[in-house]
Amino acid sequence: MVRPRARAVHGTNFSREAHRYDAVRPGYPQAALDLLGWEWSELRVCDLGAGTGILSAQLLDLGAEVVAVDPDGPALSRNPAPYRLGTAEDTGLAAGSVDVVTVAQAWHWFDEAAAAEEIARILRPGGRLVILINQLDVRVDWVLRLSRIMHAGDVYRPAYVPAPAGFALRERAVVDFATPLDVDGIVDLARTRSYWLRSDETIRERVETNLRGYLSEEHPISGTVDLPYMCLAYVLDRL
């Protein structure tokens, strides 16, 4: 479990590697976004924990009216959507002001009880919460080994179901997909992980050496490889 103080510190660290984050972290598969069951173009959406805007950009492309909320100002400055500084527990948005709240790659950083209360407050009656979690597909043996070397921290099992108070699960899916990366890209992916961001240079050098050794000797990669992912997607109704 991530302690609240640790959430506050690590949750604002990602802007240090924002350029890499945007380059190597995957977007979210369309099948996961379609799980909502509504046309995004008709919706006002709060993208909560939006960071640099990987999901925000996709929602804008789908025609949604998006406001991005995050405590990390430098990360938000890269977000293409209108944004405001705020947290999952205190967004600063008006009550009943959005149709959908999306949380992509950020649910584990929240104080779930406080966040659920705030999300319910800003959603209109009948609004929905969408939680998206991209994870390396550790069901694949070589990816499991890779994730352990980089200390990926992908902690949710496919059977996981979020259950915040005041919400009821409507839909869920595990969507398999892949993103193309070469060895340098995989090393850059490790550099965007919280383990890397909070480690000293000695540990970082060890991780990079181990990664490059694994990808040249135990599981050799030449050129670009399709790195397997799974997206855990959930749609919850506000009660």
Short mmCIF file of C-alpha atoms in Angstrom, two decimals:
data_model
loop_
_atom_site.label_atom_id
_atom_site.label_comp_id
_atom_site.label_asym_id
_atom_site.label_seq_id
_atom_site.Cartn_x
_atom_site.Cartn_y
_atom_site.Cartn_z
CA MET A 1 0.00 0.00 0.00
CA VAL A 2 1.31 3.46 -0.90
CA ARG A 3 1.21 5.80 2.08
CA PRO A 4 -0.51 9.20 1.52
CA ARG A 5 2.74 11.14 1.91
CA ALA A 6 4.49 8.85 -0.55
CA ARG A 7 1.61 9.36 -2.99
CA ALA A 8 2.09 13.10 -2.76
CA VAL A 9 5.82 12.85 -3.44
CA HIS A 10 5.96 10.16 -6.11
CA GLY A 11 2.77 11.28 -7.84
CA THR A 12 4.45 14.55 -8.81
CA ASN A 13 7.76 13.00 -9.89
CA PHE A 14 6.81 11.97 -13.40
CA SER A 15 7.36 15.37 -14.99
CA ARG A 16 11.10 14.71 -14.57
CA GLU A 17 10.82 12.18 -17.39
CA ALA A 18 7.81 13.68 -19.16
CA HIS A 19 9.42 13.64 -22.61
CA ARG A 20 10.22 9.94 -22.25
CA TYR A 21 6.84 9.20 -20.70
CA ASP A 22 5.04 10.56 -23.74
CA ALA A 23 7.40 8.76 -26.13
CA VAL A 24 7.32 5.24 -24.66
CA ARG A 25 4.18 4.86 -22.56
CA PRO A 26 1.32 3.45 -24.65
CA GLY A 27 -2.06 5.02 -25.21
CA TYR A 28 -5.30 3.24 -24.38
CA PRO A 29 -6.91 0.78 -26.81
CA GLN A 30 -10.11 1.90 -28.48
CA ALA A 31 -11.91 -1.23 -27.24
CA ALA A 32 -11.29 -0.04 -23.67
CA LEU A 33 -12.67 3.43 -24.44
CA ASP A 34 -15.71 1.92 -26.19
CA LEU A 35 -16.60 0.12 -22.96
CA LEU A 36 -18.17 3.38 -21.72
CA GLY A 37 -21.14 2.82 -24.02
CA TRP A 38 -21.67 6.53 -24.72
CA GLU A 39 -20.44 8.77 -27.54
CA TRP A 40 -17.47 10.66 -26.16
CA SER A 41 -18.24 13.59 -28.45
CA GLU A 42 -21.34 14.40 -26.41
CA LEU A 43 -19.60 14.46 -23.03
CA ARG A 44 -17.86 16.79 -20.61
CA VAL A 45 -15.04 14.78 -19.06
CA CYS A 46 -12.70 15.29 -16.11
CA ASP A 47 -9.47 13.42 -16.81
CA LEU A 48 -8.26 12.96 -13.25
CA GLY A 49 -4.57 12.39 -12.61
CA ALA A 50 -4.17 13.40 -16.24
CA GLY A 51 -0.45 14.17 -16.19
CA THR A 52 1.03 14.94 -19.61
CA GLY A 53 -2.20 13.96 -21.32
CA ILE A 54 -1.83 10.61 -23.07
CA LEU A 55 -5.51 9.85 -22.43
CA SER A 56 -6.60 13.50 -22.58
CA ALA A 57 -5.34 13.73 -26.17
CA GLN A 58 -7.26 10.60 -27.16
CA LEU A 59 -10.47 11.95 -25.63
CA LEU A 60 -10.05 15.28 -27.42
CA ASP A 61 -9.62 13.40 -30.69
CA LEU A 62 -12.91 11.62 -29.96
CA GLY A 63 -14.60 15.01 -29.57
CA ALA A 64 -15.02 15.11 -25.79
CA GLU A 65 -14.87 18.36 -23.85
CA VAL A 66 -12.02 17.63 -21.45
CA VAL A 67 -10.68 19.30 -18.34
CA ALA A 68 -7.44 17.75 -17.08
CA VAL A 69 -6.73 17.73 -13.33
CA ASP A 70 -3.40 16.81 -11.74
CA PRO A 71 -1.17 18.09 -8.90
CA ASP A 72 1.92 18.15 -11.15
CA GLY A 73 2.08 21.53 -12.87
CA PRO A 74 5.06 20.78 -15.16
CA ALA A 75 3.37 17.59 -16.39
CA LEU A 76 0.09 19.41 -16.96
CA SER A 77 1.87 22.05 -19.03
CA ARG A 78 2.36 19.35 -21.69
CA ASN A 79 -1.31 18.32 -21.60
CA PRO A 80 -3.25 19.41 -24.72
CA ALA A 81 -6.52 19.81 -22.80
CA PRO A 82 -7.56 22.79 -20.68
CA TYR A 83 -6.29 21.98 -17.21
CA ARG A 84 -6.24 22.96 -13.58
CA LEU A 85 -4.06 22.04 -10.64
CA GLY A 86 -5.89 19.77 -8.24
CA THR A 87 -5.98 16.34 -6.70
CA ALA A 88 -8.33 13.39 -6.82
CA GLU A 89 -9.43 14.32 -3.32
CA ASP A 90 -9.91 18.03 -4.12
CA THR A 91 -10.39 18.79 -7.82
CA GLY A 92 -11.74 22.31 -7.40
CA LEU A 93 -14.46 21.55 -9.96
CA ALA A 94 -18.09 22.44 -9.39
CA ALA A 95 -20.56 19.86 -8.14
CA GLY A 96 -22.35 17.95 -10.90
CA SER A 97 -20.22 19.60 -13.57
CA VAL A 98 -19.04 16.58 -15.60
CA ASP A 99 -20.62 13.56 -17.27
CA VAL A 100 -17.63 11.25 -16.92
CA VAL A 101 -14.50 11.09 -14.78
CA THR A 102 -11.62 9.15 -16.30
CA VAL A 103 -8.69 7.86 -14.27
CA ALA A 104 -5.90 6.44 -16.40
CA GLN A 105 -2.79 4.98 -14.78
CA ALA A 106 -3.44 6.88 -11.55
CA TRP A 107 -5.96 5.01 -9.39
CA HIS A 108 -3.23 3.55 -7.16
CA TRP A 109 -2.01 7.05 -6.27
CA PHE A 110 -5.37 8.10 -4.78
CA ASP A 111 -6.80 7.94 -1.28
CA GLU A 112 -9.66 5.79 -2.54
CA ALA A 113 -12.30 6.80 0.00
CA ALA A 114 -11.68 10.55 -0.33
CA ALA A 115 -11.31 10.33 -4.11
CA ALA A 116 -14.56 8.39 -4.49
CA GLU A 117 -16.41 11.06 -2.51
CA GLU A 118 -14.95 13.85 -4.64
CA ILE A 119 -15.59 12.04 -7.92
CA ALA A 120 -19.22 11.41 -6.91
CA ARG A 121 -19.55 15.11 -6.05
CA ILE A 122 -18.36 16.44 -9.42
CA LEU A 123 -20.29 13.87 -11.49
CA ARG A 124 -23.80 14.69 -12.61
CA PRO A 125 -26.57 12.29 -11.53
CA GLY A 126 -26.19 9.17 -13.65
CA GLY A 127 -22.58 10.00 -14.46
CA ARG A 128 -19.88 7.38 -14.86
CA LEU A 129 -16.35 6.71 -13.68
CA VAL A 130 -13.90 5.06 -16.09
CA ILE A 131 -10.73 3.49 -14.66
CA LEU A 132 -8.04 2.39 -17.11
CA ILE A 133 -4.86 0.56 -16.11
CA ASN A 134 -2.24 -0.34 -18.71
CA GLN A 135 0.12 -3.05 -17.51
CA LEU A 136 2.89 -5.09 -19.01
CA ASP A 137 1.39 -8.46 -19.85
CA VAL A 138 3.20 -10.57 -17.28
CA ARG A 139 1.25 -13.63 -18.42
CA VAL A 140 3.98 -13.76 -21.09
CA ASP A 141 7.10 -15.33 -19.56
CA TRP A 142 9.74 -13.01 -21.05
CA VAL A 143 7.66 -9.95 -20.13
CA LEU A 144 7.32 -11.19 -16.55
CA ARG A 145 11.12 -11.39 -16.32
CA LEU A 146 11.43 -7.96 -17.93
CA SER A 147 8.99 -6.41 -15.44
CA ARG A 148 10.93 -7.84 -12.51
CA ILE A 149 14.22 -6.41 -13.77
CA MET A 150 12.74 -2.94 -14.19
CA HIS A 151 10.69 -3.19 -10.95
CA ALA A 152 7.65 -2.28 -13.00
CA GLY A 153 5.24 -2.17 -10.06
CA ASP A 154 2.30 -3.43 -12.13
CA VAL A 155 0.34 -4.71 -9.18
CA TYR A 156 -3.18 -5.40 -10.42
CA ARG A 157 -4.24 -8.89 -11.46
CA PRO A 158 -6.72 -9.25 -14.32
CA ALA A 159 -9.32 -10.43 -11.77
CA TYR A 160 -9.05 -7.15 -9.84
CA VAL A 161 -12.26 -5.09 -9.61
CA PRO A 162 -12.23 -1.60 -8.06
CA ALA A 163 -15.06 -1.03 -5.60
CA PRO A 164 -15.11 2.62 -4.48
CA ALA A 165 -17.96 3.57 -2.18
CA GLY A 166 -20.91 5.17 -3.95
CA PHE A 167 -20.28 3.40 -7.27
CA ALA A 168 -21.45 0.18 -8.89
CA LEU A 169 -19.52 -1.71 -11.53
CA ARG A 170 -21.25 -1.56 -14.90
CA GLU A 171 -18.71 -3.04 -17.33
CA ARG A 172 -15.22 -4.48 -17.20
CA ALA A 173 -12.77 -5.92 -19.72
CA VAL A 174 -9.18 -6.97 -20.15
CA VAL A 175 -7.99 -5.71 -23.54
CA ASP A 176 -4.79 -7.21 -24.95
CA PHE A 177 -2.61 -4.97 -27.10
CA ALA A 178 1.03 -4.25 -27.85
CA THR A 179 3.28 -1.27 -28.43
CA PRO A 180 6.45 -1.28 -30.58
CA LEU A 181 9.72 -0.50 -28.77
CA ASP A 182 13.39 -1.19 -29.34
CA VAL A 183 15.92 -1.86 -26.56
CA ASP A 184 16.56 1.83 -25.96
CA GLY A 185 12.82 2.39 -25.76
CA ILE A 186 12.43 -0.36 -23.17
CA VAL A 187 15.21 1.19 -21.10
CA ASP A 188 13.44 4.54 -21.41
CA LEU A 189 10.26 2.82 -20.25
CA ALA A 190 12.08 1.76 -17.08
CA ARG A 191 13.14 5.39 -16.61
CA THR A 192 9.49 6.44 -16.37
CA ARG A 193 8.72 4.03 -13.52
CA SER A 194 8.40 5.23 -9.93
CA TYR A 195 11.12 2.78 -8.81
CA TRP A 196 13.61 4.48 -11.14
CA LEU A 197 12.49 7.98 -10.21
CA ARG A 198 13.02 7.45 -6.50
CA SER A 199 16.32 5.51 -6.86
CA ASP A 200 19.91 6.78 -6.75
CA GLU A 201 22.31 6.63 -9.69
CA THR A 202 23.89 3.35 -8.56
CA ILE A 203 20.56 1.53 -8.63
CA ARG A 204 19.62 3.15 -11.95
CA GLU A 205 22.86 2.01 -13.55
CA ARG A 206 22.30 -1.52 -12.23
CA VAL A 207 18.76 -1.64 -13.63
CA GLU A 208 19.90 -0.40 -17.05
CA THR A 209 22.82 -2.87 -17.16
CA ASN A 210 20.53 -5.76 -16.20
CA LEU A 211 17.95 -4.75 -18.78
CA ARG A 212 20.44 -4.44 -21.62
CA GLY A 213 22.06 -7.73 -20.61
CA TYR A 214 18.72 -9.53 -20.56
CA LEU A 215 17.67 -8.13 -23.94
CA SER A 216 20.99 -9.00 -25.58
CA GLU A 217 21.69 -12.41 -24.00
CA GLU A 218 18.71 -14.15 -22.35
CA HIS A 219 15.97 -12.74 -24.59
CA PRO A 220 17.77 -11.12 -27.54
CA ILE A 221 15.94 -8.33 -29.35
CA SER A 222 17.01 -7.03 -32.73
CA GLY A 223 15.34 -3.86 -33.89
CA THR A 224 11.79 -3.28 -32.69
CA VAL A 225 9.62 -5.72 -30.77
CA ASP A 226 5.89 -5.59 -30.03
CA LEU A 227 5.85 -5.32 -26.24
CA PRO A 228 2.73 -7.09 -24.91
CA TYR A 229 0.38 -5.13 -22.66
CA MET A 230 -3.04 -5.60 -21.18
CA CYS A 231 -5.46 -2.78 -20.37
CA LEU A 232 -7.69 -3.38 -17.37
CA ALA A 233 -10.79 -1.30 -18.07
CA TYR A 234 -13.73 -0.59 -15.78
CA VAL A 235 -16.88 1.50 -16.09
CA LEU A 236 -18.69 2.32 -12.84
CA ASP A 237 -22.05 4.06 -12.33
CA ARG A 238 -22.47 6.80 -9.77
CA LEU A 239 -25.18 5.64 -7.39
#
